[in-house]
Amino acid sequence: MKQFLAILLAISALQLTAQEDSIQRKIFKLGEITITETQNTSPLQSIDQKEIEQFSPDNAAQALNLLPGVTMSQSGGRNEALIFVRGYDLRRIPVFVDGLPVYIPYDGYIDLNRIQVGQLSKISVDKGFTSLLYGANTLGGAINLVSAKPSNNLELNAEAGSKISSEGVNAYSGSINIGTRRKKWFAAGTFQLQQQEFYNLPRSFTTFYRETDYKRDNSQFHNLQYSLKAGYTPRKGDEYVLSIKGIKANKGVPIYLGNNPNIRVRYWRYPRWEKNGIYFHSKTKLQNQLILKTRWFADGYENTLKSYDDSTYTSQTYNYAFTSTYDDKRMGGNIDLHLYSLAAHTLKAGMRIQYDHHKAFNKGETPRHIKDLTTSAALEDIWQINDGLKLISGIAFMSRKGLQADDYIAQSDSVVSFAMGHDKAWHLQTGIFYNLGNKQTLHASVARKTRFATMKDRYSYRIGRAIPNPKLKTENAINTEINYSDQNTSLQWSLSVFYNFIDNTIQRVDEVQDDLWQLQNTGKSHFRGGEVAIGWKANQFFSLGGSYAYLDQKNITNPDIKFVDIPAHQLQTYARLHWHEKFKTTAEVNYQSSRFSTSNGTYKAPQFTTINVMASYKILESLKIHLNVRNLTNELFYLTEGYPEAGRTYEIKLSYQLNR
């Protein structure tokens, strides 16, 4: 019996190794920015293509929410998915795709509901201690969505599905990925479509005049995402890749259904939401130990927002009705130089530049422009002290210069200039990494990071609800962390504790003047807590795991100001059963404690627990059917007070995969 078990475990280990090799071959390595490989593969910080497929998230926000210390929320007023990492939002822990920043120039956010995951090979979340080569504004770390590249002569993946609720069929989806990899070149194309007519509300929701049935009004969206990529590898160590990517979408914004009298019910729709760009990655082996990497981008973001009179969404006659257009442009890139094995040191130097131009206007009004230029220079050193011990240190200088900032004068339909500034900041960090052997690692780090205030932070009136603050100062933080990880074959677990101290915290302060609020540097804050993740693979048939994250956020200067949208406790557990090679099931339980929805602490989103079940059956060697149930218990839950989330939803998908 013992021999049989030993053989079974050995076979499982070989299968895992083969799967890991296959997964690694699909990762677009030029899109990664790493300090150490061990940090970037921790279950606390990354998920791969296999895990994405097993949990079947709809978009990047849901995929990121699988990681401990990562919280998904919703900007109810704009129907955008938000992500917080250890309390930091997307302005403080920005999103990158293949190492290039992805954000809206005006506010620094990106709607992660719009980014689908079918083309991703890996998602990495570096917390606190982050490569300085990412550039500016990585106050709390960085999120990097790494695309896939083909690893076979011919690859074809196609998927089609629909969602069904108690109110009928409510959504459709489809995707196709095709690629080829040859000796000196590769090419790939991805097209993904999502169409939602509505999402259903749980039956425990009490209908009333604003929402008269269980079909969430104005919750429809259409989302088309495409990517074309071609790469050339003239010799070993060199690679040049050109990509064209875009998202074309439209969406509704469900109205507020809560009790806060200071939140105005808004009848909004985005008939256009588009992001298109061209991207270039290169790697050139200058000498045996000297590597030059570059990344360049030029893209644009356009949207049209229409505010209507009422729930008919047909007229725009009231004074709060308008049609607003954004026409934003970004361009820039970075140059990194890697020098390996210099007297037990690896040196990395990088320079980054990005130009942001925000153009906005309401229909019939003079456009206003805001322009910023952000630059950075960084140097990192990895000192391999001995076989098991390395010291990593880095220093970087960041600069943001305001080039133009228009303030609109409605009475004369003209613009004048806001006050503009030139902010500078330094990033410093050091970390010690110790390999204990037997796939066990221990590391401790301290990092000083900063974030420049965004255009919207400084200049927005928030549709008459806020007061601009052009004098906002740069936030800075000291992030400290101790992490232990044990990555044995059958049992893997990681534990991390952190204490982050933030100064010049930029935070919303309500009722600054009458019912108006303002973003202010509210003083000093701390974010502290811990995370643990564990996974146990008993054999090739059964595995289970989970994660827990605790976060304590406090404004030390003014404890009455609360941090919003983030629970103190998050617990996720899962069990996965592979009945045989054709049939697999996964059950997931997610608990989140209550969270504040207003900074004065008056309104909260209550705690909740949701259960999701995913199953797949291999009909043929290349054909699978997937059956998923989201929110199995039909729980009425909120990520933001006044905006209920979807009730029980069934999903059926067919997927086809061909590799030759």
mmCIF file of N, CA and C in Angstrom, residues 446-491:
data_model
loop_
_atom_site.group_PDB
_atom_site.id
_atom_site.type_symbol
_atom_site.label_atom_id
_atom_site.label_comp_id
_atom_site.label_asym_id
_atom_site.label_seq_id
_atom_site.Cartn_x
_atom_site.Cartn_y
_atom_site.Cartn_z
ATOM 1 N N VAL A 446 11.456 46.755 3.767
ATOM 2 C CA VAL A 446 10.951 48.080 4.109
ATOM 3 C C VAL A 446 11.080 48.937 2.854
ATOM 4 N N ALA A 447 10.025 49.691 2.539
ATOM 5 C CA ALA A 447 10.018 50.482 1.311
ATOM 6 C C ALA A 447 9.359 51.822 1.566
ATOM 7 N N ARG A 448 9.993 52.872 1.088
ATOM 8 C CA ARG A 448 9.374 54.203 1.092
ATOM 9 C C ARG A 448 8.875 54.494 -0.311
ATOM 10 N N LYS A 449 7.558 54.691 -0.461
ATOM 11 C CA LYS A 449 6.945 54.928 -1.762
ATOM 12 C C LYS A 449 6.072 56.186 -1.702
ATOM 13 N N THR A 450 5.687 56.686 -2.895
ATOM 14 C CA THR A 450 4.889 57.913 -2.966
ATOM 15 C C THR A 450 3.811 57.785 -4.035
ATOM 16 N N ARG A 451 2.869 58.720 -3.989
ATOM 17 C CA ARG A 451 1.851 58.838 -5.042
ATOM 18 C C ARG A 451 1.557 60.302 -5.290
ATOM 19 N N PHE A 452 1.627 60.710 -6.563
ATOM 20 C CA PHE A 452 1.221 62.049 -6.953
ATOM 21 C C PHE A 452 -0.310 62.117 -7.042
ATOM 22 N N ALA A 453 -0.880 63.234 -6.625
ATOM 23 C CA ALA A 453 -2.325 63.433 -6.765
ATOM 24 C C ALA A 453 -2.701 63.451 -8.243
ATOM 25 N N THR A 454 -3.819 62.808 -8.581
ATOM 26 C CA THR A 454 -4.252 62.754 -9.975
ATOM 27 C C THR A 454 -4.846 64.090 -10.416
ATOM 28 N N MET A 455 -5.101 64.190 -11.719
ATOM 29 C CA MET A 455 -5.768 65.381 -12.252
ATOM 30 C C MET A 455 -7.116 65.600 -11.574
ATOM 31 N N LYS A 456 -7.882 64.527 -11.455
ATOM 32 C CA LYS A 456 -9.207 64.645 -10.847
ATOM 33 C C LYS A 456 -9.101 64.993 -9.372
ATOM 34 N N ASP A 457 -8.133 64.419 -8.666
ATOM 35 C CA ASP A 457 -7.909 64.770 -7.259
ATOM 36 C C ASP A 457 -7.756 66.276 -7.097
ATOM 37 N N ARG A 458 -7.012 66.876 -7.984
ATOM 38 C CA ARG A 458 -6.637 68.287 -7.830
ATOM 39 C C ARG A 458 -7.690 69.257 -8.359
ATOM 40 N N TYR A 459 -8.358 68.892 -9.473
ATOM 41 C CA TYR A 459 -9.099 69.911 -10.206
ATOM 42 C C TYR A 459 -10.612 69.679 -10.350
ATOM 43 N N SER A 460 -11.138 68.562 -9.889
ATOM 44 C CA SER A 460 -12.542 68.253 -10.186
ATOM 45 C C SER A 460 -13.515 68.861 -9.180
ATOM 46 N N TYR A 461 -14.646 69.359 -9.704
ATOM 47 C CA TYR A 461 -15.767 69.809 -8.882
ATOM 48 C C TYR A 461 -16.755 68.682 -8.595
ATOM 49 N N ARG A 462 -16.537 67.496 -9.185
ATOM 50 C CA ARG A 462 -17.404 66.322 -9.002
ATOM 51 C C ARG A 462 -18.878 66.668 -9.239
ATOM 52 N N ILE A 463 -19.116 67.305 -10.377
ATOM 53 C CA ILE A 463 -20.476 67.690 -10.787
ATOM 54 C C ILE A 463 -21.156 68.535 -9.700
ATOM 55 N N GLY A 464 -20.421 69.478 -9.170
ATOM 56 C CA GLY A 464 -20.980 70.405 -8.196
ATOM 57 C C GLY A 464 -21.062 69.868 -6.777
ATOM 58 N N ARG A 465 -20.515 68.669 -6.517
ATOM 59 C CA ARG A 465 -20.612 68.081 -5.174
ATOM 60 C C ARG A 465 -19.346 68.260 -4.356
ATOM 61 N N ALA A 466 -18.266 68.786 -4.983
ATOM 62 C CA ALA A 466 -16.983 68.858 -4.285
ATOM 63 C C ALA A 466 -16.284 70.169 -4.593
ATOM 64 N N ILE A 467 -15.235 70.428 -3.829
ATOM 65 C CA ILE A 467 -14.420 71.622 -3.983
ATOM 66 C C ILE A 467 -13.033 71.199 -4.473
ATOM 67 N N PRO A 468 -12.533 71.732 -5.599
ATOM 68 C CA PRO A 468 -11.196 71.357 -6.074
ATOM 69 C C PRO A 468 -10.117 71.710 -5.051
ATOM 70 N N ASN A 469 -8.963 71.057 -5.176
ATOM 71 C CA ASN A 469 -7.846 71.316 -4.272
ATOM 72 C C ASN A 469 -6.527 71.178 -5.038
ATOM 73 N N PRO A 470 -6.160 72.220 -5.832
ATOM 74 C CA PRO A 470 -4.933 72.144 -6.636
ATOM 75 C C PRO A 470 -3.660 72.022 -5.794
ATOM 76 N N LYS A 471 -3.740 72.315 -4.510
ATOM 77 C CA LYS A 471 -2.550 72.306 -3.653
ATOM 78 C C LYS A 471 -2.324 70.973 -2.944
ATOM 79 N N LEU A 472 -3.031 69.943 -3.365
ATOM 80 C CA LEU A 472 -2.816 68.637 -2.746
ATOM 81 C C LEU A 472 -1.342 68.238 -2.817
ATOM 82 N N LYS A 473 -0.839 67.762 -1.706
ATOM 83 C CA LYS A 473 0.552 67.329 -1.643
ATOM 84 C C LYS A 473 0.676 65.842 -1.989
ATOM 85 N N THR A 474 1.873 65.454 -2.304
ATOM 86 C CA THR A 474 2.155 64.058 -2.628
ATOM 87 C C THR A 474 2.039 63.191 -1.383
ATOM 88 N N GLU A 475 1.318 62.072 -1.520
ATOM 89 C CA GLU A 475 1.274 61.091 -0.437
ATOM 90 C C GLU A 475 2.597 60.327 -0.375
ATOM 91 N N ASN A 476 2.977 59.918 0.831
ATOM 92 C CA ASN A 476 4.124 59.023 0.944
ATOM 93 C C ASN A 476 3.836 57.971 1.997
ATOM 94 N N ALA A 477 4.480 56.831 1.865
ATOM 95 C CA ALA A 477 4.222 55.709 2.766
ATOM 96 C C ALA A 477 5.506 54.963 3.056
ATOM 97 N N ILE A 478 5.587 54.408 4.257
ATOM 98 C CA ILE A 478 6.622 53.449 4.634
ATOM 99 C C ILE A 478 5.936 52.094 4.765
ATOM 100 N N ASN A 479 6.250 51.180 3.864
ATOM 101 C CA ASN A 479 5.650 49.849 3.853
ATOM 102 C C ASN A 479 6.641 48.832 4.402
ATOM 103 N N THR A 480 6.254 48.120 5.451
ATOM 104 C CA THR A 480 7.121 47.093 6.022
ATOM 105 C C THR A 480 6.391 45.751 5.990
ATOM 106 N N GLU A 481 7.160 44.676 5.821
ATOM 107 C CA GLU A 481 6.548 43.358 5.684
ATOM 108 C C GLU A 481 7.527 42.267 6.089
ATOM 109 N N ILE A 482 6.997 41.211 6.697
ATOM 110 C CA ILE A 482 7.730 39.974 6.937
ATOM 111 C C ILE A 482 6.896 38.836 6.360
ATOM 112 N N ASN A 483 7.529 37.975 5.564
ATOM 113 C CA ASN A 483 6.800 36.917 4.867
ATOM 114 C C ASN A 483 7.544 35.600 4.974
ATOM 115 N N TYR A 484 6.782 34.536 5.232
ATOM 116 C CA TYR A 484 7.327 33.177 5.219
ATOM 117 C C TYR A 484 6.504 32.350 4.249
ATOM 118 N N SER A 485 7.169 31.540 3.437
ATOM 119 C CA SER A 485 6.475 30.731 2.446
ATOM 120 C C SER A 485 7.074 29.340 2.401
ATOM 121 N N ASP A 486 6.209 28.338 2.342
ATOM 122 C CA ASP A 486 6.606 26.934 2.223
ATOM 123 C C ASP A 486 5.874 26.363 1.016
ATOM 124 N N GLN A 487 6.611 26.069 -0.056
ATOM 125 C CA GLN A 487 6.015 25.660 -1.326
ATOM 126 C C GLN A 487 6.311 24.199 -1.650
ATOM 127 N N ASN A 488 6.124 23.303 -0.679
ATOM 128 C CA ASN A 488 6.281 21.882 -0.947
ATOM 129 C C ASN A 488 5.235 21.418 -1.960
ATOM 130 N N THR A 489 5.454 20.236 -2.538
ATOM 131 C CA THR A 489 4.600 19.769 -3.631
ATOM 132 C C THR A 489 3.150 19.598 -3.207
ATOM 133 N N SER A 490 2.918 18.947 -2.078
ATOM 134 C CA SER A 490 1.544 18.636 -1.687
ATOM 135 C C SER A 490 0.917 19.682 -0.779
ATOM 136 N N LEU A 491 1.723 20.303 0.075
ATOM 137 C CA LEU A 491 1.211 21.305 1.009
ATOM 138 C C LEU A 491 1.959 22.611 0.806
#
